[in-house]
Structure formats: C-alpha cells, structure tokens
Coordinates of C-alpha atoms in Angstrom, one line a residue:
X362 CA 44.6 -18.4 -35.2
X363 CA 43.7 -18.0 -38.8
X364 CA 46.9 -20.8 -40.3
X365 CA 45.4 -23.8 -38.3
X366 CA 42.3 -23.2 -39.8
X367 CA 43.8 -23.1 -43.3
X368 CA 45.5 -25.9 -42.6
X369 CA 43.1 -27.7 -41.0
X370 CA 40.5 -27.5 -43.6
X371 CA 43.8 -30.0 -45.9
X372 CA 43.8 -32.6 -42.9
X373 CA 40.2 -32.7 -43.5
X374 CA 40.5 -33.2 -47.2
X375 CA 43.1 -35.8 -47.0
X376 CA 41.4 -37.1 -43.7
X377 CA 38.5 -37.7 -46.3
X378 CA 39.2 -38.8 -49.4
X379 CA 41.7 -41.9 -47.1
X380 CA 38.3 -42.8 -45.2
X381 CA 36.4 -42.9 -48.1
X382 CA 38.7 -45.1 -50.3
X383 CA 40.1 -47.4 -47.9
X384 CA 36.5 -48.2 -46.2
X385 CA 35.8 -48.8 -49.5
X386 CA 38.8 -51.6 -49.9
X387 CA 37.9 -53.1 -46.7
X388 CA 34.0 -53.6 -46.9
X389 CA 34.3 -54.1 -50.6
X390 CA 37.4 -56.9 -51.5
X391 CA 36.0 -59.7 -51.2
X392 CA 33.6 -59.1 -53.6
X393 CA 36.9 -59.7 -55.6
X394 CA 37.3 -63.1 -57.2
X395 CA 41.3 -62.3 -58.0
X396 CA 41.6 -61.1 -53.8
X397 CA 40.5 -63.7 -52.2
X398 CA 43.9 -65.2 -51.1
X399 CA 46.6 -64.1 -48.5
X400 CA 47.5 -61.0 -51.2
X401 CA 44.0 -59.8 -50.9
X402 CA 43.5 -60.6 -46.6
X403 CA 46.8 -58.6 -45.9
X404 CA 45.7 -55.3 -48.6
X405 CA 42.3 -55.8 -46.7
X406 CA 44.1 -55.5 -43.8
X407 CA 46.5 -52.8 -44.5
X408 CA 43.1 -50.9 -45.6
X409 CA 42.2 -51.8 -42.3
X410 CA 44.2 -49.3 -40.2
X411 CA 45.0 -46.5 -42.4
X412 CA 40.5 -46.9 -42.6
X413 CA 41.4 -46.2 -38.5
X414 CA 44.2 -44.0 -39.0
X415 CA 42.3 -41.3 -41.3
X416 CA 38.7 -42.2 -39.6
X417 CA 41.2 -40.4 -36.8
X418 CA 42.6 -37.4 -38.7
X419 CA 39.0 -36.5 -40.1
X420 CA 36.7 -36.8 -36.9
X421 CA 39.7 -36.1 -34.3
X422 CA 42.7 -33.8 -35.3
X423 CA 40.8 -32.3 -37.8
X424 CA 38.1 -30.7 -35.2
X425 CA 40.9 -29.7 -32.6
X426 CA 42.7 -27.4 -36.0
X427 CA 39.4 -25.9 -36.7
X428 CA 37.0 -25.7 -33.7
X429 CA 39.8 -25.7 -31.7
X430 CA 38.0 -28.5 -29.6
X431 CA 39.8 -28.2 -24.9
X432 CA 39.1 -32.3 -24.7
X433 CA 40.5 -33.6 -28.2
X434 CA 43.1 -31.6 -27.3
X435 CA 43.9 -32.1 -24.1
X436 CA 43.3 -36.1 -25.0
X437 CA 45.5 -36.0 -28.4
X438 CA 47.8 -37.8 -26.8
X439 CA 45.0 -40.7 -26.9
X440 CA 44.7 -40.1 -30.7
X441 CA 48.7 -40.0 -30.8
X442 CA 49.1 -43.8 -29.8
X443 CA 46.3 -45.5 -32.2
X444 CA 47.6 -44.1 -34.8
X445 CA 51.3 -44.9 -33.7
X446 CA 49.6 -48.7 -33.3
X447 CA 48.2 -48.1 -36.6
X448 CA 50.6 -46.8 -38.4
X449 CA 53.5 -49.7 -37.4
X450 CA 50.9 -52.3 -38.3
X451 CA 50.5 -50.8 -42.2
X452 CA 54.2 -50.5 -41.8
X453 CA 54.7 -54.3 -41.0
X454 CA 51.4 -55.5 -43.1
X455 CA 53.4 -54.3 -46.0
X456 CA 56.7 -56.6 -44.9
X457 CA 54.2 -60.1 -44.5
X458 CA 52.7 -58.3 -48.3
X459 CA 56.3 -59.3 -49.4
X460 CA 56.3 -62.7 -48.5
X461 CA 53.2 -63.5 -48.9
X462 CA 53.6 -66.8 -50.0
X463 CA 53.4 -67.7 -46.9
X464 CA 49.8 -70.1 -46.5
X465 CA 49.5 -69.0 -42.6
X466 CA 48.6 -65.0 -42.9
X467 CA 45.9 -65.4 -40.2
X468 CA 48.3 -66.6 -38.0
X469 CA 51.5 -64.2 -38.8
X470 CA 48.8 -61.1 -39.0
X471 CA 47.4 -62.2 -35.3
X472 CA 51.6 -62.5 -34.1
X473 CA 51.9 -58.9 -36.5
X474 CA 49.0 -57.2 -33.1
X475 CA 50.6 -58.5 -30.2
X476 CA 54.2 -57.5 -31.3
X477 CA 53.6 -53.6 -33.3
X478 CA 50.4 -53.5 -29.6
X479 CA 53.9 -54.2 -27.5
X480 CA 55.3 -51.8 -29.1
X481 CA 53.3 -49.2 -28.7
X482 CA 53.2 -50.0 -25.1
X483 CA 56.4 -49.8 -24.1
X484 CA 56.9 -46.7 -26.6
X485 CA 54.4 -44.9 -25.0
X486 CA 52.7 -45.6 -21.9
X487 CA 55.6 -47.6 -20.2
X488 CA 58.5 -44.8 -20.8
X489 CA 56.4 -42.2 -20.6
X490 CA 56.3 -40.8 -23.4
X491 CA 53.8 -39.6 -25.6
X492 CA 52.7 -38.9 -29.3
X493 CA 50.1 -35.3 -29.0
X494 CA 49.1 -32.6 -30.6
X495 CA 51.3 -29.1 -30.5
X496 CA 49.5 -25.9 -31.5
X497 CA 52.4 -23.7 -31.8
X498 CA 53.7 -26.6 -34.9
X499 CA 50.4 -27.9 -35.2
X500 CA 51.2 -31.6 -35.6
X501 CA 51.4 -34.4 -33.4
X502 CA 55.0 -34.4 -32.4
X503 CA 56.9 -36.5 -29.1
X504 CA 57.4 -35.8 -25.8
X505 CA 59.9 -33.4 -26.4
X506 CA 62.9 -34.6 -23.6
X507 CA 66.0 -36.3 -24.7
X508 CA 65.3 -39.6 -23.5
X509 CA 62.1 -39.5 -25.6
X510 CA 63.3 -38.4 -29.0
X511 CA 66.1 -41.2 -28.7
X512 CA 63.7 -43.9 -27.9
X513 CA 61.1 -42.8 -31.4
X514 CA 64.2 -42.5 -33.3
X515 CA 65.1 -46.2 -32.5
X516 CA 61.7 -47.0 -32.4
X517 CA 60.0 -45.5 -35.0
X518 CA 62.5 -43.8 -37.4
X519 CA 65.4 -47.4 -37.4
X520 CA 63.0 -49.4 -36.9
X521 CA 60.8 -48.9 -39.5
X522 CA 63.6 -48.2 -42.1
X523 CA 64.3 -51.7 -41.8
X524 CA 61.9 -53.1 -42.3
X525 CA 61.6 -50.8 -45.7
X526 CA 65.2 -52.5 -46.7
X527 CA 63.3 -55.3 -45.9
X528 CA 60.5 -54.7 -48.5
X529 CA 62.7 -53.8 -50.8
X530 CA 65.2 -56.1 -51.1
X531 CA 62.3 -58.9 -51.2
X532 CA 60.6 -56.9 -54.1
X533 CA 63.4 -56.8 -55.8
X534 CA 64.2 -61.0 -55.2
X535 CA 60.0 -60.9 -57.0
X536 CA 61.0 -59.5 -59.4
X537 CA 63.1 -60.8 -61.3
X538 CA 62.0 -64.7 -59.8
X539 CA 58.2 -62.8 -61.7
X540 CA 60.8 -62.4 -64.9
X541 CA 61.3 -65.6 -64.5
X542 CA 57.9 -67.1 -64.6
X543 CA 56.7 -65.3 -66.3
X544 CA 59.3 -66.1 -69.9
X545 CA 59.1 -69.7 -68.9
X546 CA 55.2 -69.1 -68.5
X547 CA 54.8 -67.7 -72.3
X548 CA 56.0 -71.2 -73.4
X549 CA 53.7 -73.1 -71.5
X550 CA 50.3 -72.1 -72.1
X551 CA 48.7 -71.1 -75.2
X552 CA 49.4 -66.2 -75.2
X553 CA 46.8 -65.1 -73.9
X554 CA 46.6 -67.1 -70.8
X555 CA 50.3 -65.3 -70.0
X556 CA 49.1 -61.7 -70.9
X557 CA 46.1 -62.4 -68.3
X558 CA 48.8 -63.9 -65.6
X559 CA 51.5 -61.3 -66.4
X560 CA 49.4 -58.5 -66.6
X561 CA 48.0 -59.5 -62.5
X562 CA 51.3 -60.6 -61.6
X563 CA 52.8 -56.3 -62.3
X564 CA 49.5 -54.7 -61.5
X565 CA 50.7 -56.8 -58.1
X566 CA 53.8 -55.5 -58.2
X567 CA 53.9 -51.9 -59.0
X568 CA 51.0 -50.9 -55.8
X569 CA 53.8 -52.7 -53.9
X570 CA 56.5 -50.6 -55.9
X571 CA 54.0 -47.9 -55.3
X572 CA 52.7 -47.9 -51.4
X573 CA 56.4 -48.8 -50.1
X574 CA 57.6 -45.7 -52.2
X575 CA 55.6 -43.3 -50.1
X576 CA 56.2 -44.6 -47.0
X577 CA 60.1 -44.1 -47.8
X578 CA 59.3 -40.7 -48.4
X579 CA 57.1 -40.2 -45.7
X580 CA 59.1 -41.2 -43.2
X581 CA 62.1 -39.3 -44.5
X582 CA 60.6 -36.6 -44.7
X583 CA 59.1 -36.6 -40.8
X584 CA 63.6 -37.0 -39.6
X585 CA 64.9 -35.3 -42.0
X586 CA 63.7 -32.5 -43.8
X587 CA 61.1 -31.9 -40.3
X588 CA 64.6 -31.1 -37.8
X589 CA 65.8 -28.3 -40.6
X590 CA 62.6 -26.1 -41.8
X591 CA 61.6 -23.2 -39.3
X592 CA 58.1 -21.8 -41.7
X593 CA 55.4 -23.2 -40.5
X594 CA 53.6 -23.8 -43.5
X595 CA 56.7 -26.0 -44.8
X596 CA 56.5 -27.7 -41.7
X597 CA 53.2 -28.8 -41.6
X598 CA 53.3 -29.8 -45.1
X599 CA 56.4 -31.9 -45.3
X600 CA 56.1 -32.9 -41.7
X601 CA 52.0 -34.4 -41.3
X602 CA 50.2 -34.3 -44.5
X603 CA 52.4 -36.5 -46.2
X604 CA 51.9 -39.2 -43.7
X605 CA 47.6 -38.6 -43.9
X606 CA 48.3 -38.1 -47.8
X607 CA 50.6 -41.9 -47.5
X608 CA 47.8 -43.6 -45.9
X609 CA 44.5 -42.0 -47.9
X610 CA 47.4 -43.1 -51.6
X611 CA 47.6 -46.3 -50.0
X612 CA 43.9 -47.4 -51.0
X613 CA 44.3 -45.5 -53.7
X614 CA 47.6 -47.7 -55.1
X615 CA 45.0 -50.6 -54.2
X616 CA 41.7 -49.5 -55.8
X617 CA 43.8 -49.0 -58.8
X618 CA 46.0 -52.0 -59.4
X619 CA 42.9 -54.2 -58.7
X620 CA 40.7 -53.8 -61.8
X621 CA 37.2 -55.8 -60.9
X622 CA 38.1 -53.4 -57.7
X623 CA 37.8 -50.3 -59.0
X624 CA 35.2 -51.2 -60.8
X625 CA 32.9 -52.3 -57.5
X626 CA 33.8 -49.6 -56.0
X627 CA 32.7 -46.9 -58.4
X628 CA 29.6 -49.7 -59.1
X629 CA 28.9 -48.6 -55.1
X630 CA 29.8 -45.4 -55.0
X631 CA 27.6 -44.5 -58.0
X632 CA 24.6 -42.9 -55.7
X633 CA 22.6 -43.2 -59.0
X634 CA 22.3 -43.5 -62.7
X635 CA 19.2 -41.0 -63.6
X636 CA 19.2 -40.9 -67.4
X637 CA 17.1 -38.2 -67.5
X638 CA 19.7 -36.9 -66.1
X639 CA 22.3 -38.1 -69.0
X640 CA 19.8 -36.8 -71.6
X641 CA 19.5 -33.1 -70.4
X642 CA 22.6 -32.6 -69.4
X643 CA 23.5 -30.4 -72.4
X644 CA 22.0 -27.7 -70.0
X645 CA 24.1 -28.2 -67.2
X646 CA 26.9 -27.9 -70.0
X647 CA 25.8 -24.0 -71.4
X648 CA 25.2 -22.9 -68.0
X649 CA 28.8 -24.5 -67.1
X650 CA 30.7 -23.1 -70.1
X651 CA 28.3 -19.6 -70.0
X652 CA 29.9 -18.9 -66.2
X653 CA 33.2 -20.5 -67.3
X654 CA 33.0 -17.9 -70.1
X655 CA 31.9 -14.7 -67.6
X656 CA 35.0 -15.8 -65.1
X657 CA 38.2 -15.6 -68.2
X658 CA 36.0 -12.4 -68.9
X659 CA 36.1 -10.7 -65.6
X660 CA 40.0 -11.9 -65.2
X661 CA 40.0 -9.3 -67.7
X662 CA 38.0 -6.5 -66.5
X663 CA 39.5 -6.7 -63.3
X664 CA 43.6 -6.6 -64.6
X665 CA 42.0 -4.2 -67.1
X666 CA 40.1 -1.8 -64.1
X667 CA 43.7 -2.1 -63.0
X668 CA 45.3 -1.0 -65.2
X669 CA 43.0 2.1 -65.8
X670 CA 43.7 2.7 -62.3
X671 CA 47.7 3.3 -63.1
X672 CA 48.2 4.7 -66.4
X673 CA 45.3 6.6 -67.2
X674 CA 43.9 8.1 -64.1
X675 CA 42.5 11.4 -65.0
X676 CA 39.8 8.9 -67.1
X677 CA 39.7 5.7 -63.8
X678 CA 36.1 7.4 -62.8
X679 CA 35.1 8.1 -66.0
X680 CA 35.6 4.8 -67.5
X681 CA 35.2 2.7 -63.9
X682 CA 32.8 4.5 -62.1
X683 CA 29.8 2.3 -59.9
X684 CA 27.4 2.6 -63.0
X685 CA 30.1 2.3 -66.0
X686 CA 31.5 -0.9 -64.0
X687 CA 27.5 -2.6 -63.6
X688 CA 27.4 -2.3 -67.0
X689 CA 30.2 -3.4 -68.5
X690 CA 29.6 -6.2 -65.9
X691 CA 26.4 -6.6 -67.8
X692 CA 28.0 -6.7 -71.3
X693 CA 29.6 -10.1 -69.7
X694 CA 27.5 -11.7 -68.8
X695 CA 25.0 -10.6 -72.4
X696 CA 28.0 -11.9 -75.2
X697 CA 29.4 -15.3 -72.8
X698 CA 25.9 -16.1 -72.5
X699 CA 25.6 -15.1 -76.4
X700 CA 28.4 -16.9 -77.4
X701 CA 27.2 -20.2 -75.3
X702 CA 24.0 -20.7 -77.2
X703 CA 24.9 -19.8 -80.0
X704 CA 28.2 -21.9 -80.1
X705 CA 27.3 -25.0 -77.9
X706 CA 23.0 -25.1 -79.0
X707 CA 22.1 -23.7 -81.7
X708 CA 25.6 -25.0 -84.0
X709 CA 24.1 -28.3 -82.1
X710 CA 29.0 -28.3 -79.7
X711 CA 27.2 -29.9 -77.1
X712 CA 28.9 -29.6 -74.0
X713 CA 27.1 -32.3 -72.0
X714 CA 27.3 -35.9 -69.9
X715 CA 30.3 -38.8 -71.2
X716 CA 29.9 -42.4 -70.5
X717 CA 33.6 -43.0 -71.0
X718 CA 35.0 -39.9 -69.0
X719 CA 32.1 -39.5 -66.1
X720 CA 32.5 -36.0 -66.4
X721 CA 31.1 -33.1 -68.7
X722 CA 32.3 -33.5 -72.2
X723 CA 32.0 -31.6 -76.2
X724 CA 30.3 -34.0 -79.1
X725 CA 33.1 -36.0 -79.8
X726 CA 32.8 -34.9 -84.4
X727 CA 35.8 -33.5 -85.7
X728 CA 33.7 -30.5 -86.6
X729 CA 33.0 -29.9 -83.5
X730 CA 36.6 -31.0 -81.8
X731 CA 37.9 -27.8 -84.8
X732 CA 34.8 -25.4 -83.7
X733 CA 36.2 -25.3 -79.4
X734 CA 39.6 -25.4 -80.2
X735 CA 39.3 -22.5 -81.6
X736 CA 36.2 -21.0 -79.5
X737 CA 37.3 -22.6 -76.7
X738 CA 40.9 -23.2 -75.8
X739 CA 42.6 -20.9 -78.0
X740 CA 40.2 -17.8 -77.4
X741 CA 40.7 -18.7 -72.9
X742 CA 43.9 -19.5 -73.7
X743 CA 44.4 -15.9 -75.0
X744 CA 42.0 -14.3 -72.6
X745 CA 44.0 -15.8 -69.8
X746 CA 47.7 -15.3 -71.7
X747 CA 46.2 -11.4 -72.1
X748 CA 45.7 -11.1 -68.4
X749 CA 48.8 -12.2 -66.9
X750 CA 50.4 -9.4 -68.9
X751 CA 48.5 -6.8 -68.4
X752 CA 48.0 -7.6 -64.3
X753 CA 52.3 -7.9 -64.8
X754 CA 52.3 -5.1 -66.0
X755 CA 49.7 -3.0 -63.6
X756 CA 52.0 -4.9 -60.9
X757 CA 55.4 -3.1 -61.7
X758 CA 54.7 0.4 -62.7
X759 CA 52.4 0.4 -59.8
X760 CA 56.0 0.1 -57.7
X761 CA 58.4 1.8 -60.0
X762 CA 55.5 4.8 -59.2
X763 CA 55.5 3.7 -55.1
X764 CA 59.0 4.3 -54.8
X765 CA 59.2 7.2 -56.5
X766 CA 57.3 8.7 -54.7
X767 CA 58.1 7.3 -51.0
X768 CA 61.4 8.5 -52.6
X769 CA 60.8 11.8 -53.1
X770 CA 59.0 11.9 -49.5
X771 CA 62.3 10.7 -47.9
X772 CA 61.0 7.6 -47.4
X773 CA 62.1 4.1 -47.6
X774 CA 59.1 1.1 -48.3
X775 CA 58.4 -0.7 -45.5
X776 CA 58.9 -4.6 -45.9
X777 CA 55.2 -5.2 -45.7
X778 CA 54.6 -2.3 -48.5
X779 CA 56.5 -4.6 -49.8
X780 CA 55.4 -8.3 -48.9
X781 CA 51.9 -7.2 -50.3
X782 CA 53.5 -5.6 -54.4
X783 CA 55.3 -9.4 -53.7
X784 CA 51.8 -10.5 -53.1
X785 CA 49.9 -9.3 -55.6
X786 CA 52.3 -11.0 -58.4
X787 CA 52.1 -14.3 -57.3
X788 CA 48.1 -14.2 -57.0
X789 CA 48.4 -12.8 -60.1
X790 CA 50.7 -15.7 -62.1
X791 CA 48.8 -18.1 -59.3
X792 CA 45.7 -18.2 -61.4
X793 CA 46.9 -17.1 -65.0
X794 CA 49.0 -20.3 -64.1
X795 CA 45.3 -22.6 -62.8
X796 CA 43.5 -21.6 -65.4
X797 CA 46.2 -21.9 -68.2
X798 CA 46.5 -25.1 -66.9
X799 CA 43.1 -26.6 -66.7
X800 CA 43.5 -25.9 -70.5
X801 CA 45.8 -27.8 -71.1
X802 CA 44.8 -30.8 -69.0
X803 CA 41.9 -30.6 -71.1
X804 CA 43.4 -30.3 -74.9
X805 CA 46.4 -31.9 -74.6
X806 CA 46.2 -34.0 -72.1
X807 CA 43.4 -36.2 -71.2
X808 CA 43.1 -37.7 -75.1
X809 CA 46.2 -39.6 -74.1
X810 CA 44.8 -41.5 -71.6
X811 CA 42.2 -44.2 -71.5
X812 CA 42.6 -45.6 -68.7
X813 CA 38.6 -43.9 -66.8
X814 CA 39.9 -43.2 -63.4
X815 CA 42.9 -40.8 -64.8
X816 CA 41.0 -39.5 -67.5
X817 CA 38.3 -38.5 -64.9
X818 CA 40.6 -36.5 -63.3
X819 CA 42.5 -35.1 -65.9
X820 CA 39.0 -33.4 -67.7
X821 CA 37.3 -32.5 -64.8
X822 CA 40.8 -30.5 -63.5
X823 CA 39.4 -27.4 -65.1
X824 CA 36.7 -27.1 -63.3
X825 CA 38.8 -27.7 -59.9
X826 CA 40.9 -24.9 -61.2
X827 CA 38.4 -22.3 -60.6
X828 CA 37.4 -24.2 -56.9
X829 CA 41.0 -23.4 -56.5
X830 CA 41.3 -19.6 -56.9
X831 CA 39.6 -18.7 -53.7
X832 CA 42.2 -20.7 -52.2
X833 CA 44.8 -18.3 -54.9
X834 CA 43.8 -15.1 -53.1
X835 CA 42.6 -16.3 -49.5
X836 CA 46.7 -17.0 -49.5
X837 CA 48.0 -13.7 -51.2
X838 CA 45.7 -11.2 -48.9
X839 CA 46.1 -11.9 -45.3
X840 CA 43.6 -8.8 -44.7
X841 CA 41.3 -11.1 -46.2
X842 CA 42.4 -14.1 -44.1
X843 CA 42.0 -12.4 -41.3
X844 CA 37.7 -11.2 -41.6
X845 CA 37.4 -15.1 -43.3
X846 CA 38.9 -16.6 -39.7
X847 CA 37.5 -13.4 -37.7
X848 CA 39.7 -12.7 -36.3
X849 CA 40.8 -9.1 -33.9
X850 CA 42.7 -7.2 -36.4
X851 CA 42.5 -4.2 -39.1
X852 CA 44.7 -3.4 -41.8
X853 CA 44.7 -1.6 -44.7
X854 CA 43.1 -3.4 -47.6
X855 CA 44.7 -1.9 -50.6
X856 CA 47.4 -3.2 -52.4
X857 CA 49.4 -0.5 -53.6
X858 CA 49.7 2.8 -51.4
X859 CA 46.7 4.7 -51.9
X860 CA 48.1 7.5 -53.7
X861 CA 48.3 4.3 -56.6
X862 CA 46.8 2.1 -56.2
X863 CA 45.0 0.2 -58.6
X864 CA 41.6 -0.9 -57.1

C-alpha cells in the first residue's frame, strides 16, 4: 500500500501543475491580442480539455491512491471515459492547429466534439469495454479481454498514431512554407517588422513541435514499453505519469512560447508586491543560508559518525555519546550562524530577493561574486564530495566486515541484507548528487540563461534539492516508508548487521 501512496503524491503534484497552468491559459488567453485568432482559440480549447483531464487526476485519481475512497474507486470507469474523451479531443485539436488557417474554427470544433463523443461512446459503453482504476498495477487500464484489447489498440493507438503522423507531415510542410515566406518577407518589409513576424511564426512552430513530440512519446510508452515492464514503479512512471505530465506540459509550453500570455499569467499568479518584504528579504536570505550550511555540515557529521562506528569502534562511544553528539550539533549551528552573519551581513554580500530571477540571489558585485564563489560554491562542494567519499568508504568497510563475520560463522548474507547495503550506497550517492547538482545549476548553468521563468527554476533548484532529500531517504529505507505510511509491519532498522552497525 505504501507504493500506491507514494506514487499518488506524484499524481497529485502533476495534476496540480496541470490544473493551474491549463486553467490559466483558458481564462487569460483572451487578454492576449496575438491569440485572438483561430490558433489562439484552438490552443485555448486544447488547454480546456487538458484542464479537465488534470482536474480529474487531481480530484478523482489522487484520492483513490492516497485515501482509498471506495466510491471513486468503484466508479473509476466514469473517470476513464472522461479522460479518454479529453485525450481524444486534445489529440484531434492539435491536428486542427496544424490546419488552423481555415476560418470556420468553431464549426470544426463542433464537428470534433461530435466525432470524439461518438468514438468514446462506441469504444466504452456500447462495446462493453471500460477504462478503470486497477489497484494491482496502480494505473487506469482497459478491460482485460481480447476483444477490448484489440478494439482499444485500433481506436487508441492506431487512430492516434495516424493523427500524430498527419500532424508531423503538416507541420513539416508548414515549416518549409514558413522558411520560404520568411525570406520573401525579409526583402519586402523593414528589418524590425520582419524580425517580429519571424519570431511570432517561430514561436508557433516551436509550440506545436514540442506538444506533438510529447504526445508521440506518451503514446509509444503506454502501448510499447508498458507491455514489457514488470516492476510496478517503472510501469507506473512509464505508463501513467507521461499522460499526466503531458497534459500539464501542454499548457506550460503554450505559456512559455507566448511572451504576452506569459506576462499576463505571471501577473495574475502574483499574490502581492510587498515592497517591505523585498527590502528586508536579506534577513530571510541569511536564515536560508544558515540552515543550508547547517544541513551540509550535518551530513558531514553523520558521515563521520558512521565512519567512527566502523573504523574507530573503541572510541565511538566517547566521541559520539549523547552529550558529545549534542555538543557537536550545537557547534555546527554556532559556526554556520557566525560564518553567514560575517559573510552576508557584516561584509554586505546580501542574499536577497532579486526582481530578475524572482528568487533569492547574492548581490551582483565583483567582490561578492568572488567571495561567494569560494565561501559557498567551493566550500560546500568540498563538503559534499568529502561526505560522499567518507560514506562510500564506510559502506565498503562495513560490508566487508559483515561478509567476513558471516563467513566465519558459516552463514550466507541474505538477499535482504545485501539490499540494505545497496540502498545505503544509493541513498548516499543520490543525496550527494542532488546537493552537487544544486550548486552547479546556481553557479554555472543559471548565468547562461536570460528567460525569467527558466532562470527562476534553475536558480532555485538548490532549494528543491534539499526538499528532494526527504523523498530519497523514504525511497531508500523500507522501514521508514512502512512507518510513514502506517503499514503494520515490524522489521530491524539497522543498516548493516548489528555487530558492525554504523549508527
């Protein structure tokens, strides 16, 4: 059951992102002059059906997985019918986007709704097939009968692959015509006008290409990879998550490829413009950096704790007694606080809110850039690498001691014990990688971007990496997952055998 809960959180997150972004496109597209056209109407229609799709994922599928709501589970075939209808509508809407030069857009949309409703009714109620939630594999699946499998293979995979192929062909022709017209326009219009027109057309082509590529990937993963995978987690990620992420991704692409719509959405999403909070945001930055330093140094202290438990067993109780551990913990807090106060308040290299990246950033002066490069990037990267090396060395020594002890006793290491050792190594490596990735994205990758939305996500990735640590710990510790999800199961919580426990 804990796997279903854990995967339900992913469904909840992707459904929420799609819910916000798609409904934003639906409500705000009329405010964008460039979208008051057939292309804008079709894009808004695609966002509408995606919004319904993600709303069902958020308010129907997620409660089934997280709360086990019996009524929703028993009637999941209704959600499956609406999800299939929305999926069908959006796929064919993208085909209409490829031929959006036709003026009778609303007539074609009406025809589209009639055709998709007829297909959905024939595939589900009339044929006796359903798409329902299966608790065994934790996804929505079609009825498991040969006739239903053959019908859905034709009505879903076959039909939509034909539609996607037609979309690719039409967009290729459109791109060719765009290049020809662009060269002619450059000669007839002034340079500024031709650049604006070319940029608008390029955004249109970019949007359609990204959206159709996502649909091709989702369709292939569902019908091809989903049939050969056996692991529940991989099957869930490959089969179900692409669909929710694809529908959330559609609106994000629409927003990112339309600068005017992007500005409107950002303005509407903003809760307030509290100048007082911005003025004193460097105090929040000081607190964030202090906690960040404490976190990195705590990981090093944990690694040293395990190291001493394996390599210095006779001194372990003295070094890491209850009192000694609390003293070391307090020293970390004192050192981190003093260091951050000196660097970011006394010297004046504030870590404060930046209007360009919409996140906390260091003061952009050459002196502060050099200081933070060494005090933050170099120092914390060294801590992460040192922590990773100590943990891997400890894991190797403890594993070898465990095998020697069990060989001397004439015992074989169980599969469960080997899995625990492997999980410890995975956890250590994953945590080190996430922290290191946060440092690299902030100091190396973020300066290469100018787009505000991309800059926001890349510039705040270091904070999200710390949020991901909890998920890494849960994924690497079966006992902790059991306790977190209140599964009635008792098991030993040591990482290695008790004689060489590393704390």
